[in-house]
Amino acid sequence: MNWLIIGLGGSLGAISRYLIGEHLKSYSKALPLATLFVNAVGSFIFGLILKISLDSDWQPFYLFLTGGFLGSFTTFSTFSFESITIVRQKKIITAFAYIGLHILVVMIMITLGFFYVS
């Protein structure tokens, strides 16, 4: 039954990421902000879930959100692809700024999510 819970969450996460990506595509030509946005939001939600799951036992909902929804909503592979694409365009400083910004933002967001529940 866990596979069904994860699959349902994954479907909803992938659809959500696609819709957000399509909506945010037109806002920035210099940096792929849609990926940064979904990873930041996903990290915040994961921080919330992490804190709550330490205090309770709700495995089906945890699997639905983390293994399913957030697993397909957030995307490291797209972030990696976009970073390499920027490097291949010979925009080295932009690439490193994007990578650094991405790491900084997702770490801040997961921390904020974790402590928001406290």
PDB file of C-alpha atoms in Angstrom:
ATOM      1  CA  MET A   1       0.000   0.000   0.000  1.00  0.00           C
ATOM      2  CA  ASN A   2       2.972   2.347   0.581  1.00  0.00           C
ATOM      3  CA  TRP A   3       3.770   2.341  -3.140  1.00  0.00           C
ATOM      4  CA  LEU A   4       0.281   3.658  -3.890  1.00  0.00           C
ATOM      5  CA  ILE A   5       0.614   6.466  -1.342  1.00  0.00           C
ATOM      6  CA  ILE A   6       4.028   7.446  -2.735  1.00  0.00           C
ATOM      7  CA  GLY A   7       2.774   7.200  -6.332  1.00  0.00           C
ATOM      8  CA  LEU A   8      -0.201   9.452  -5.663  1.00  0.00           C
ATOM      9  CA  GLY A   9       1.992  12.019  -3.914  1.00  0.00           C
ATOM     10  CA  GLY A  10       4.546  11.809  -6.720  1.00  0.00           C
ATOM     11  CA  SER A  11       1.912  12.434  -9.363  1.00  0.00           C
ATOM     12  CA  LEU A  12       0.635  15.517  -7.569  1.00  0.00           C
ATOM     13  CA  GLY A  13       4.171  16.802  -6.963  1.00  0.00           C
ATOM     14  CA  ALA A  14       5.194  16.407 -10.609  1.00  0.00           C
ATOM     15  CA  ILE A  15       2.053  18.132 -11.870  1.00  0.00           C
ATOM     16  CA  SER A  16       2.518  20.964  -9.366  1.00  0.00           C
ATOM     17  CA  ARG A  17       6.142  21.475 -10.407  1.00  0.00           C
ATOM     18  CA  TYR A  18       5.200  21.525 -14.078  1.00  0.00           C
ATOM     19  CA  LEU A  19       2.430  24.092 -13.574  1.00  0.00           C
ATOM     20  CA  ILE A  20       4.613  26.351 -11.424  1.00  0.00           C
ATOM     21  CA  GLY A  21       7.475  26.035 -13.901  1.00  0.00           C
ATOM     22  CA  GLU A  22       5.254  27.041 -16.798  1.00  0.00           C
ATOM     23  CA  HIS A  23       3.911  30.006 -14.844  1.00  0.00           C
ATOM     24  CA  LEU A  24       7.341  31.289 -13.728  1.00  0.00           C
ATOM     25  CA  LYS A  25       9.172  30.717 -17.029  1.00  0.00           C
ATOM     26  CA  SER A  26       8.470  34.199 -18.326  1.00  0.00           C
ATOM     27  CA  TYR A  27       9.753  36.039 -15.240  1.00  0.00           C
ATOM     28  CA  SER A  28      13.484  35.550 -15.783  1.00  0.00           C
ATOM     29  CA  LYS A  29      15.568  34.868 -18.836  1.00  0.00           C
ATOM     30  CA  ALA A  30      18.913  35.099 -16.997  1.00  0.00           C
ATOM     31  CA  LEU A  31      18.323  32.448 -14.329  1.00  0.00           C
ATOM     32  CA  PRO A  32      15.956  29.470 -14.148  1.00  0.00           C
ATOM     33  CA  LEU A  33      13.980  30.806 -11.189  1.00  0.00           C
ATOM     34  CA  ALA A  34      11.228  28.187 -11.392  1.00  0.00           C
ATOM     35  CA  THR A  35      13.613  25.457 -10.222  1.00  0.00           C
ATOM     36  CA  LEU A  36      14.941  27.661  -7.442  1.00  0.00           C
ATOM     37  CA  PHE A  37      11.372  28.467  -6.380  1.00  0.00           C
ATOM     38  CA  VAL A  38      10.118  24.867  -6.260  1.00  0.00           C
ATOM     39  CA  ASN A  39      13.238  23.684  -4.457  1.00  0.00           C
ATOM     40  CA  ALA A  40      12.942  26.525  -1.922  1.00  0.00           C
ATOM     41  CA  VAL A  41       9.247  25.843  -1.275  1.00  0.00           C
ATOM     42  CA  GLY A  42       9.884  22.098  -1.148  1.00  0.00           C
ATOM     43  CA  SER A  43      12.726  22.582   1.328  1.00  0.00           C
ATOM     44  CA  PHE A  44      10.528  24.721   3.574  1.00  0.00           C
ATOM     45  CA  ILE A  45       7.768  22.097   3.513  1.00  0.00           C
ATOM     46  CA  PHE A  46      10.311  19.353   4.183  1.00  0.00           C
ATOM     47  CA  GLY A  47      11.597  21.297   7.194  1.00  0.00           C
ATOM     48  CA  LEU A  48       8.038  21.508   8.539  1.00  0.00           C
ATOM     49  CA  ILE A  49       7.447  17.808   7.970  1.00  0.00           C
ATOM     50  CA  LEU A  50      10.782  16.839   9.483  1.00  0.00           C
ATOM     51  CA  LYS A  51      10.026  18.668  12.708  1.00  0.00           C
ATOM     52  CA  ILE A  52       6.450  17.358  12.929  1.00  0.00           C
ATOM     53  CA  SER A  53       7.507  13.780  12.161  1.00  0.00           C
ATOM     54  CA  LEU A  54       9.999  13.844  15.030  1.00  0.00           C
ATOM     55  CA  ASP A  55       7.117  14.562  17.397  1.00  0.00           C
ATOM     56  CA  SER A  56       4.483  12.169  16.032  1.00  0.00           C
ATOM     57  CA  ASP A  57       3.854   8.940  14.180  1.00  0.00           C
ATOM     58  CA  TRP A  58       2.089   9.545  10.896  1.00  0.00           C
ATOM     59  CA  GLN A  59       3.934   7.349   8.411  1.00  0.00           C
ATOM     60  CA  PRO A  60       1.356   7.229   5.562  1.00  0.00           C
ATOM     61  CA  PHE A  61       1.120  11.023   5.353  1.00  0.00           C
ATOM     62  CA  TYR A  62       4.913  11.313   5.765  1.00  0.00           C
ATOM     63  CA  LEU A  63       5.444   8.901   2.837  1.00  0.00           C
ATOM     64  CA  PHE A  64       2.866  10.747   0.730  1.00  0.00           C
ATOM     65  CA  LEU A  65       4.567  14.098   1.293  1.00  0.00           C
ATOM     66  CA  THR A  66       8.280  13.235   1.400  1.00  0.00           C
ATOM     67  CA  GLY A  67       8.748  10.188  -0.818  1.00  0.00           C
ATOM     68  CA  GLY A  68       5.893  11.153  -3.101  1.00  0.00           C
ATOM     69  CA  PHE A  69       4.978  14.813  -3.418  1.00  0.00           C
ATOM     70  CA  LEU A  70       8.282  16.452  -2.443  1.00  0.00           C
ATOM     71  CA  GLY A  71      10.316  13.743  -4.170  1.00  0.00           C
ATOM     72  CA  SER A  72       8.853  14.753  -7.513  1.00  0.00           C
ATOM     73  CA  PHE A  73       8.110  18.415  -6.749  1.00  0.00           C
ATOM     74  CA  THR A  74      11.718  19.290  -5.921  1.00  0.00           C
ATOM     75  CA  THR A  75      14.390  18.523  -8.463  1.00  0.00           C
ATOM     76  CA  PHE A  76      18.128  18.199  -8.098  1.00  0.00           C
ATOM     77  CA  SER A  77      18.558  16.809 -11.599  1.00  0.00           C
ATOM     78  CA  THR A  78      16.953  19.853 -13.237  1.00  0.00           C
ATOM     79  CA  PHE A  79      19.046  22.151 -11.035  1.00  0.00           C
ATOM     80  CA  SER A  80      22.188  20.269 -12.150  1.00  0.00           C
ATOM     81  CA  PHE A  81      21.168  20.385 -15.813  1.00  0.00           C
ATOM     82  CA  GLU A  82      20.411  24.105 -15.654  1.00  0.00           C
ATOM     83  CA  SER A  83      23.737  24.795 -13.926  1.00  0.00           C
ATOM     84  CA  ILE A  84      25.664  22.920 -16.625  1.00  0.00           C
ATOM     85  CA  THR A  85      23.670  24.700 -19.334  1.00  0.00           C
ATOM     86  CA  ILE A  86      24.704  28.077 -17.896  1.00  0.00           C
ATOM     87  CA  VAL A  87      28.353  26.928 -17.779  1.00  0.00           C
ATOM     88  CA  ARG A  88      28.156  25.745 -21.408  1.00  0.00           C
ATOM     89  CA  GLN A  89      26.936  29.228 -22.347  1.00  0.00           C
ATOM     90  CA  LYS A  90      30.256  30.434 -20.902  1.00  0.00           C
ATOM     91  CA  LYS A  91      28.495  32.375 -18.148  1.00  0.00           C
ATOM     92  CA  ILE A  92      30.765  31.015 -15.432  1.00  0.00           C
ATOM     93  CA  ILE A  93      30.130  33.743 -12.849  1.00  0.00           C
ATOM     94  CA  THR A  94      26.381  33.479 -13.405  1.00  0.00           C
ATOM     95  CA  ALA A  95      26.574  29.697 -13.012  1.00  0.00           C
ATOM     96  CA  PHE A  96      28.454  29.882  -9.727  1.00  0.00           C
ATOM     97  CA  ALA A  97      26.109  32.605  -8.485  1.00  0.00           C
ATOM     98  CA  TYR A  98      23.111  30.409  -9.363  1.00  0.00           C
ATOM     99  CA  ILE A  99      24.621  27.348  -7.682  1.00  0.00           C
ATOM    100  CA  GLY A 100      25.594  29.302  -4.566  1.00  0.00           C
ATOM    101  CA  LEU A 101      22.234  31.057  -4.372  1.00  0.00           C
ATOM    102  CA  HIS A 102      20.402  27.762  -4.797  1.00  0.00           C
ATOM    103  CA  ILE A 103      22.307  26.021  -2.009  1.00  0.00           C
ATOM    104  CA  LEU A 104      21.974  29.005   0.321  1.00  0.00           C
ATOM    105  CA  VAL A 105      18.244  29.447  -0.293  1.00  0.00           C
ATOM    106  CA  VAL A 106      17.292  25.788   0.160  1.00  0.00           C
ATOM    107  CA  MET A 107      19.340  25.511   3.366  1.00  0.00           C
ATOM    108  CA  ILE A 108      17.715  28.642   4.777  1.00  0.00           C
ATOM    109  CA  MET A 109      14.248  27.428   3.785  1.00  0.00           C
ATOM    110  CA  ILE A 110      14.583  23.972   5.345  1.00  0.00           C
ATOM    111  CA  THR A 111      15.855  25.610   8.536  1.00  0.00           C
ATOM    112  CA  LEU A 112      12.981  28.115   8.552  1.00  0.00           C
ATOM    113  CA  GLY A 113      10.486  25.311   7.994  1.00  0.00           C
ATOM    114  CA  PHE A 114      11.962  23.263  10.825  1.00  0.00           C
ATOM    115  CA  PHE A 115      11.915  26.130  13.300  1.00  0.00           C
ATOM    116  CA  TYR A 116       8.561  27.528  12.135  1.00  0.00           C
ATOM    117  CA  VAL A 117       6.842  24.571  13.793  1.00  0.00           C
ATOM    118  CA  SER A 118       8.689  25.059  17.084  1.00  0.00           C
TER     119      SER A 118
END
